[in-house]
mmCIF file of C-alpha atoms in Angstrom:
data_model
loop_
_atom_site.group_PDB
_atom_site.id
_atom_site.type_symbol
_atom_site.label_atom_id
_atom_site.label_comp_id
_atom_site.label_asym_id
_atom_site.label_seq_id
_atom_site.Cartn_x
_atom_site.Cartn_y
_atom_site.Cartn_z
ATOM 1 C CA UNK U 1 147.303 200.187 76.779
ATOM 2 C CA UNK U 2 150.480 201.877 77.988
ATOM 3 C CA UNK U 3 150.776 203.845 81.175
ATOM 4 C CA UNK U 4 151.828 207.146 79.627
ATOM 5 C CA UNK U 5 150.734 210.558 80.865
ATOM 6 C CA UNK U 6 148.302 212.562 78.808
ATOM 7 C CA UNK U 7 147.585 216.131 77.816
ATOM 8 C CA UNK U 8 144.387 217.592 79.367
ATOM 9 C CA UNK U 9 142.578 217.253 76.011
ATOM 10 C CA UNK U 10 143.654 213.610 75.670
ATOM 11 C CA UNK U 11 142.515 212.914 79.226
ATOM 12 C CA UNK U 12 139.073 214.374 78.648
ATOM 13 C CA UNK U 13 138.759 212.510 75.351
ATOM 14 C CA UNK U 14 139.755 209.232 77.031
ATOM 15 C CA UNK U 15 137.204 209.717 79.838
ATOM 16 C CA UNK U 16 134.393 210.612 77.416
ATOM 17 C CA UNK U 17 135.241 207.711 75.089
ATOM 18 C CA UNK U 18 135.441 205.132 77.904
ATOM 19 C CA UNK U 19 132.189 206.194 79.563
ATOM 20 C CA UNK U 20 130.372 206.334 76.203
ATOM 21 C CA UNK U 21 131.626 202.848 75.267
ATOM 22 C CA UNK U 22 130.416 201.483 78.592
ATOM 23 C CA UNK U 23 126.996 203.057 78.067
ATOM 24 C CA UNK U 24 126.691 201.613 74.555
ATOM 25 C CA UNK U 25 127.556 198.153 75.830
ATOM 26 C CA UNK U 26 124.388 198.069 77.908
ATOM 27 C CA UNK U 27 122.105 199.224 75.131
ATOM 28 C CA UNK U 28 122.357 195.773 73.602
ATOM 29 C CA UNK U 29 119.218 194.400 75.246
ATOM 30 C CA UNK U 30 116.698 194.696 72.420
ATOM 31 C CA UNK U 31 116.162 190.928 72.349
ATOM 32 C CA UNK U 32 114.886 191.001 75.971
ATOM 33 C CA UNK U 33 112.195 193.517 75.005
ATOM 34 C CA UNK U 34 111.306 191.460 71.912
ATOM 35 C CA UNK U 35 111.031 188.317 74.065
ATOM 36 C CA UNK U 36 108.592 189.948 76.526
ATOM 37 C CA UNK U 37 106.654 191.617 73.710
ATOM 38 C CA UNK U 38 106.184 188.324 71.859
ATOM 39 C CA UNK U 39 105.347 186.433 75.063
ATOM 40 C CA UNK U 40 102.692 189.005 75.995
ATOM 41 C CA UNK U 41 101.303 188.842 72.450
ATOM 42 C CA UNK U 42 101.132 185.014 72.455
ATOM 43 C CA UNK U 43 99.543 184.875 75.929
ATOM 44 C CA UNK U 44 96.994 187.610 75.168
ATOM 45 C CA UNK U 45 96.015 186.140 71.782
ATOM 46 C CA UNK U 46 95.707 182.642 73.274
ATOM 47 C CA UNK U 47 93.472 184.016 76.029
ATOM 48 C CA UNK U 48 91.433 185.977 73.516
ATOM 49 C CA UNK U 49 90.941 182.871 71.346
ATOM 50 C CA UNK U 50 89.991 180.613 74.294
ATOM 51 C CA UNK U 51 87.615 183.280 75.617
ATOM 52 C CA UNK U 52 85.958 183.646 72.232
ATOM 53 C CA UNK U 53 85.469 179.893 71.885
ATOM 54 C CA UNK U 54 83.810 180.023 75.311
ATOM 55 C CA UNK U 55 86.459 178.081 77.225
ATOM 56 C CA UNK U 56 85.849 180.398 80.161
ATOM 57 C CA UNK U 57 87.230 178.019 82.803
ATOM 58 C CA UNK U 58 90.627 177.570 81.178
ATOM 59 C CA UNK U 59 91.041 180.786 79.205
ATOM 60 C CA UNK U 60 93.457 182.175 81.808
ATOM 61 C CA UNK U 61 95.802 179.155 81.670
ATOM 62 C CA UNK U 62 98.176 180.761 79.096
ATOM 63 C CA UNK U 63 99.089 183.366 81.738
ATOM 64 C CA UNK U 64 101.178 180.633 83.406
ATOM 65 C CA UNK U 65 103.664 181.364 80.613
ATOM 66 C CA UNK U 66 104.585 184.657 82.366
ATOM 67 C CA UNK U 67 106.238 183.081 85.439
ATOM 68 C CA UNK U 68 107.931 180.551 83.140
ATOM 69 C CA UNK U 69 109.169 183.442 80.981
ATOM 70 C CA UNK U 70 110.467 185.262 84.058
ATOM 71 C CA UNK U 71 112.424 182.184 85.193
ATOM 72 C CA UNK U 72 113.824 181.616 81.695
ATOM 73 C CA UNK U 73 114.858 185.282 81.366
ATOM 74 C CA UNK U 74 116.527 185.372 84.799
ATOM 75 C CA UNK U 75 118.578 182.250 84.028
ATOM 76 C CA UNK U 76 119.418 183.571 80.541
ATOM 77 C CA UNK U 77 120.614 186.988 81.831
ATOM 78 C CA UNK U 78 122.573 185.388 84.666
ATOM 79 C CA UNK U 79 124.330 183.017 82.228
ATOM 80 C CA UNK U 80 125.079 185.830 79.752
ATOM 81 C CA UNK U 81 126.649 187.983 82.466
ATOM 82 C CA UNK U 82 128.658 185.042 83.726
ATOM 83 C CA UNK U 83 129.808 183.968 80.250
ATOM 84 C CA UNK U 84 130.800 187.457 79.104
ATOM 85 C CA UNK U 85 131.995 188.440 82.604
ATOM 86 C CA UNK U 86 129.991 191.651 82.312
ATOM 87 C CA UNK U 87 130.186 194.073 85.216
ATOM 88 C CA UNK U 88 127.262 195.019 87.410
ATOM 89 C CA UNK U 89 125.775 198.399 86.644
ATOM 90 C CA UNK U 90 123.543 200.527 88.807
ATOM 91 C CA UNK U 91 121.045 201.049 85.964
ATOM 92 C CA UNK U 92 120.998 197.318 85.149
ATOM 93 C CA UNK U 93 120.454 196.482 88.810
ATOM 94 C CA UNK U 94 117.647 198.992 89.286
ATOM 95 C CA UNK U 95 115.875 198.001 86.058
ATOM 96 C CA UNK U 96 116.229 194.288 86.829
ATOM 97 C CA UNK U 97 114.842 194.618 90.340
ATOM 98 C CA UNK U 98 112.081 196.932 89.206
ATOM 99 C CA UNK U 99 111.161 194.495 86.417
ATOM 100 C CA UNK U 100 110.881 191.707 88.986
ATOM 101 C CA UNK U 101 108.841 193.871 91.355
ATOM 102 C CA UNK U 102 106.410 194.977 88.650
ATOM 103 C CA UNK U 103 106.144 191.450 87.226
ATOM 104 C CA UNK U 104 105.544 189.939 90.653
ATOM 105 C CA UNK U 105 102.889 192.514 91.501
ATOM 106 C CA UNK U 106 101.140 191.922 88.230
ATOM 107 C CA UNK U 107 101.183 188.136 88.685
ATOM 108 C CA UNK U 108 99.762 188.458 92.217
ATOM 109 C CA UNK U 109 97.082 190.817 90.925
ATOM 110 C CA UNK U 110 96.296 188.552 87.980
ATOM 111 C CA UNK U 111 96.244 185.233 89.816
ATOM 112 C CA UNK U 112 94.692 186.268 93.151
ATOM 113 C CA UNK U 113 92.834 189.544 92.731
ATOM 114 C CA UNK U 114 91.542 189.493 89.151
ATOM 115 C CA UNK U 115 88.008 188.910 90.467
ATOM 116 C CA UNK U 116 88.303 192.051 92.579
ATOM 117 C CA UNK U 117 89.747 194.336 89.904
ATOM 118 C CA UNK U 118 87.681 192.753 87.112
ATOM 119 C CA UNK U 119 87.808 194.622 83.812
ATOM 120 C CA UNK U 120 90.553 196.905 85.096
ATOM 121 C CA UNK U 121 93.105 194.022 84.918
ATOM 122 C CA UNK U 122 94.201 194.834 81.366
ATOM 123 C CA UNK U 123 94.538 198.618 81.848
ATOM 124 C CA UNK U 124 96.383 198.121 85.153
ATOM 125 C CA UNK U 125 98.755 195.633 83.484
ATOM 126 C CA UNK U 126 99.385 198.109 80.668
ATOM 127 C CA UNK U 127 99.986 200.982 83.118
ATOM 128 C CA UNK U 128 102.574 198.855 84.954
ATOM 129 C CA UNK U 129 104.203 198.015 81.638
ATOM 130 C CA UNK U 130 104.138 201.632 80.400
ATOM 131 C CA UNK U 131 105.783 202.771 83.636
ATOM 132 C CA UNK U 132 108.599 200.238 83.221
ATOM 133 C CA UNK U 133 109.135 200.983 79.512
ATOM 134 C CA UNK U 134 109.263 204.738 80.162
ATOM 135 C CA UNK U 135 111.829 204.377 82.959
ATOM 136 C CA UNK U 136 113.933 201.944 80.919
ATOM 137 C CA UNK U 137 113.890 204.441 78.029
ATOM 138 C CA UNK U 138 115.031 207.306 80.261
ATOM 139 C CA UNK U 139 117.758 205.163 81.836
ATOM 140 C CA UNK U 140 119.376 204.226 78.545
ATOM 141 C CA UNK U 141 118.376 207.483 76.831
ATOM 142 C CA UNK U 142 116.557 205.732 73.985
ATOM 143 C CA UNK U 143 113.764 207.871 72.537
ATOM 144 C CA UNK U 144 111.619 205.103 70.932
ATOM 145 C CA UNK U 145 111.319 203.464 74.373
ATOM 146 C CA UNK U 146 110.342 206.747 76.038
ATOM 147 C CA UNK U 147 107.739 207.434 73.330
ATOM 148 C CA UNK U 148 106.426 203.846 73.593
ATOM 149 C CA UNK U 149 106.064 204.230 77.355
ATOM 150 C CA UNK U 150 104.067 207.459 77.008
ATOM 151 C CA UNK U 151 101.893 206.068 74.186
ATOM 152 C CA UNK U 152 101.199 202.880 76.104
ATOM 153 C CA UNK U 153 100.281 204.863 79.207
ATOM 154 C CA UNK U 154 97.702 206.866 77.234
ATOM 155 C CA UNK U 155 96.495 203.699 75.502
ATOM 156 C CA UNK U 156 96.098 202.008 78.916
ATOM 157 C CA UNK U 157 93.685 204.704 80.097
ATOM 158 C CA UNK U 158 91.758 204.484 76.832
ATOM 159 C CA UNK U 159 91.265 200.735 77.400
ATOM 160 C CA UNK U 160 88.962 201.517 80.345
ATOM 161 C CA UNK U 161 86.400 202.305 77.655
ATOM 162 C CA UNK U 162 86.905 199.037 75.743
ATOM 163 C CA UNK U 163 84.294 196.298 76.057
ATOM 164 C CA UNK U 164 85.574 193.433 78.286
ATOM 165 C CA UNK U 165 85.203 191.048 75.361
ATOM 166 C CA UNK U 166 88.171 192.727 73.651
ATOM 167 C CA UNK U 167 90.474 193.302 76.620
ATOM 168 C CA UNK U 168 92.842 190.462 75.680
ATOM 169 C CA UNK U 169 93.061 191.871 72.189
ATOM 170 C CA UNK U 170 93.978 195.232 73.707
ATOM 171 C CA UNK U 171 96.768 193.544 75.692
ATOM 172 C CA UNK U 172 98.046 191.944 72.485
ATOM 173 C CA UNK U 173 98.140 195.389 70.820
ATOM 174 C CA UNK U 174 99.867 196.824 73.901
ATOM 175 C CA UNK U 175 102.643 194.234 73.536
ATOM 176 C CA UNK U 176 103.886 196.113 70.440
ATOM 177 C CA UNK U 177 105.138 198.815 72.831
ATOM 178 C CA UNK U 178 107.842 196.290 73.756
ATOM 179 C CA UNK U 179 108.430 194.569 70.428
ATOM 180 C CA UNK U 180 108.818 197.684 68.238
ATOM 181 C CA UNK U 181 111.394 199.518 70.438
ATOM 182 C CA UNK U 182 113.159 196.158 70.916
ATOM 183 C CA UNK U 183 113.600 195.799 67.165
ATOM 184 C CA UNK U 184 114.654 199.466 66.845
ATOM 185 C CA UNK U 185 117.170 199.018 69.677
ATOM 186 C CA UNK U 186 118.679 195.972 67.979
ATOM 187 C CA UNK U 187 118.835 197.810 64.655
ATOM 188 C CA UNK U 188 120.469 200.842 66.287
ATOM 189 C CA UNK U 189 123.124 198.589 67.862
ATOM 190 C CA UNK U 190 123.739 196.810 64.572
ATOM 191 C CA UNK U 191 124.280 200.143 62.777
ATOM 192 C CA UNK U 192 126.713 201.298 65.493
ATOM 193 C CA UNK U 193 128.700 198.087 65.102
ATOM 194 C CA UNK U 194 129.047 198.365 61.322
ATOM 195 C CA UNK D 1 144.686 229.815 87.056
ATOM 196 C CA UNK D 2 145.670 226.217 86.368
ATOM 197 C CA UNK D 3 145.048 223.727 89.127
ATOM 198 C CA UNK D 4 147.280 220.712 89.701
ATOM 199 C CA UNK D 5 146.073 217.487 88.151
ATOM 200 C CA UNK D 6 145.941 214.481 90.448
ATOM 201 C CA UNK D 7 149.103 212.467 89.562
ATOM 202 C CA UNK D 8 147.368 209.206 90.510
ATOM 203 C CA UNK D 9 144.689 209.758 87.880
ATOM 204 C CA UNK D 10 146.821 211.542 85.322
ATOM 205 C CA UNK D 11 148.037 208.386 83.620
ATOM 206 C CA UNK D 12 146.384 206.713 80.668
ATOM 207 C CA UNK D 13 145.767 203.275 82.173
ATOM 208 C CA UNK D 14 144.763 204.400 85.665
ATOM 209 C CA UNK D 15 142.408 206.978 84.202
ATOM 210 C CA UNK D 16 140.828 204.296 81.986
ATOM 211 C CA UNK D 17 140.326 201.983 84.960
ATOM 212 C CA UNK D 18 138.674 204.723 87.003
ATOM 213 C CA UNK D 19 136.520 205.837 84.026
ATOM 214 C CA UNK D 20 135.259 202.265 83.611
ATOM 215 C CA UNK D 21 134.551 201.946 87.334
ATOM 216 C CA UNK D 22 132.695 205.275 87.298
ATOM 217 C CA UNK D 23 130.257 203.757 84.781
ATOM 218 C CA UNK D 24 129.593 200.490 86.620
ATOM 219 C CA UNK D 25 128.809 199.338 90.108
ATOM 220 C CA UNK D 26 131.428 196.601 90.060
ATOM 221 C CA UNK D 27 133.693 195.035 87.425
ATOM 222 C CA UNK D 28 136.054 192.108 87.516
ATOM 223 C CA UNK D 29 139.730 192.058 86.593
ATOM 224 C CA UNK D 30 139.330 190.208 83.291
ATOM 225 C CA UNK D 31 136.639 192.640 82.091
ATOM 226 C CA UNK D 32 138.898 195.620 82.792
ATOM 227 C CA UNK D 33 141.830 193.840 81.159
ATOM 228 C CA UNK D 34 139.748 193.234 78.046
ATOM 229 C CA UNK D 35 138.465 196.819 77.928
ATOM 230 C CA UNK D 36 141.835 198.481 78.504
ATOM 231 C CA UNK D 37 143.835 195.920 76.498
ATOM 232 C CA UNK D 38 146.561 196.149 79.137
ATOM 233 C CA UNK D 39 148.780 193.289 80.242
ATOM 234 C CA UNK D 40 147.875 191.500 83.481
ATOM 235 C CA UNK D 41 151.114 192.579 85.164
ATOM 236 C CA UNK D 42 150.796 196.254 84.291
ATOM 237 C CA UNK D 43 147.105 196.260 85.185
ATOM 238 C CA UNK D 44 147.800 194.692 88.598
ATOM 239 C CA UNK D 45 150.443 197.335 89.370
ATOM 240 C CA UNK D 46 148.146 200.228 88.409
ATOM 241 C CA UNK D 47 145.224 198.758 90.367
ATOM 242 C CA UNK D 48 147.494 198.442 93.395
ATOM 243 C CA UNK D 49 148.418 202.147 93.075
ATOM 244 C CA UNK D 50 144.737 203.099 92.893
ATOM 245 C CA UNK D 51 143.970 200.837 95.845
ATOM 246 C CA UNK D 52 146.800 202.356 97.918
ATOM 247 C CA UNK D 53 145.436 205.821 97.170
ATOM 248 C CA UNK D 54 142.036 204.629 98.432
ATOM 249 C CA UNK D 55 140.371 205.220 95.047
ATOM 250 C CA UNK D 56 139.295 201.642 94.352
ATOM 251 C CA UNK D 57 138.174 198.727 96.468
ATOM 252 C CA UNK D 58 139.498 195.306 95.511
ATOM 253 C CA UNK D 59 137.709 192.140 96.587
ATOM 254 C CA UNK D 60 139.081 188.680 95.949
ATOM 255 C CA UNK D 61 136.811 185.659 95.990
ATOM 256 C CA UNK D 62 136.245 182.291 94.324
ATOM 257 C CA UNK D 63 133.507 181.610 91.783
ATOM 258 C CA UNK D 64 133.134 177.915 90.910
ATOM 259 C CA UNK D 65 136.629 177.270 92.281
ATOM 260 C CA UNK D 66 138.112 179.968 90.022
ATOM 261 C CA UNK D 67 139.674 183.073 91.596
ATOM 262 C CA UNK D 68 137.751 186.251 90.909
ATOM 263 C CA UNK D 69 138.971 189.784 91.562
ATOM 264 C CA UNK D 70 136.279 192.413 91.527
ATOM 265 C CA UNK D 71 136.840 196.133 91.669
ATOM 266 C CA UNK D 72 134.631 199.049 92.552
ATOM 267 C CA UNK D 73 135.206 202.746 92.970
ATOM 268 C CA UNK D 74 135.238 204.226 96.466
ATOM 269 C CA UNK D 75 133.688 207.509 97.570
ATOM 270 C CA UNK D 76 137.190 208.993 97.746
ATOM 271 C CA UNK D 77 137.817 207.759 94.189
ATOM 272 C CA UNK D 78 134.606 209.359 92.949
ATOM 273 C CA UNK D 79 135.485 212.687 94.529
ATOM 274 C CA UNK D 80 139.031 212.531 93.112
ATOM 275 C CA UNK D 81 137.641 211.791 89.642
ATOM 276 C CA UNK D 82 135.165 214.677 89.837
ATOM 277 C CA UNK D 83 137.933 217.047 90.982
ATOM 278 C CA UNK D 84 140.197 215.784 88.216
ATOM 279 C CA UNK D 85 137.546 216.442 85.548
ATOM 280 C CA UNK D 86 136.831 219.916 86.957
ATOM 281 C CA UNK D 87 140.532 220.744 86.974
ATOM 282 C CA UNK D 88 140.879 219.463 83.414
ATOM 283 C CA UNK D 89 138.208 221.918 82.345
ATOM 284 C CA UNK D 90 140.290 224.813 83.666
ATOM 285 C CA UNK D 91 143.107 223.750 81.314
ATOM 286 C CA UNK D 92 140.843 223.400 78.309
ATOM 287 C CA UNK D 93 138.679 226.480 78.932
ATOM 288 C CA UNK D 94 140.945 228.865 80.904
ATOM 289 C CA UNK D 95 139.133 231.995 82.193
#
């Protein structure tokens, strides 16, 4: 790029183009949503299966995959940013910290207070998740994420009426609110790059 | 009436640098070089001009024994950019 002066129209075009390119760069995170969606699905289905085969004492063991997933994802994101020398963004920072906060709260609730909140564990988890998905959608202005967040929020309240026997199954269904927008986000990026 | 455009920002490369920094919290030299496709020498000179004007903050450090220069926009830089964009509008949509 040369250091020439520009006409007002060229200046405005350059600003718009640069800011838009920077925004697009950070939309490329569909695989993170797919990862969490699949992990939630695997954990919930494993718990559902163990619960149904009456392994009540160990049916919650698969939930240990969540902290492992969080560690893996943190290392992965950190390495990606370092490798590609990506800049820090305010949105990325806020979403990352909020993701950690929500995840940590859910793990504390799940591991230490599940007896207290009982059947409400699944709906509370889904409300947390819906809140995060909705905010992520607004931040990157991606409609499928916003819609998923709203749908999941409504679905979470409906799960209060589901028999406790099927709560893990409900969580597995809820995981699609991450997987589907993740796939759509990846597809949208691929189309933009063609 | 046309308002004067800030001469510091009214150059292609400096405007690109500031536009990038307006979109991020912090970016390092090599990222900006890659995005603007400018040469290291030219980029350094333009960053120095922006730094002297108080529009960007430059921090030098070492990451794994490699030098790292990170840049961020200052409050003064943000205000200058906003004024610049508003003044541009008066050229494009004169009343």
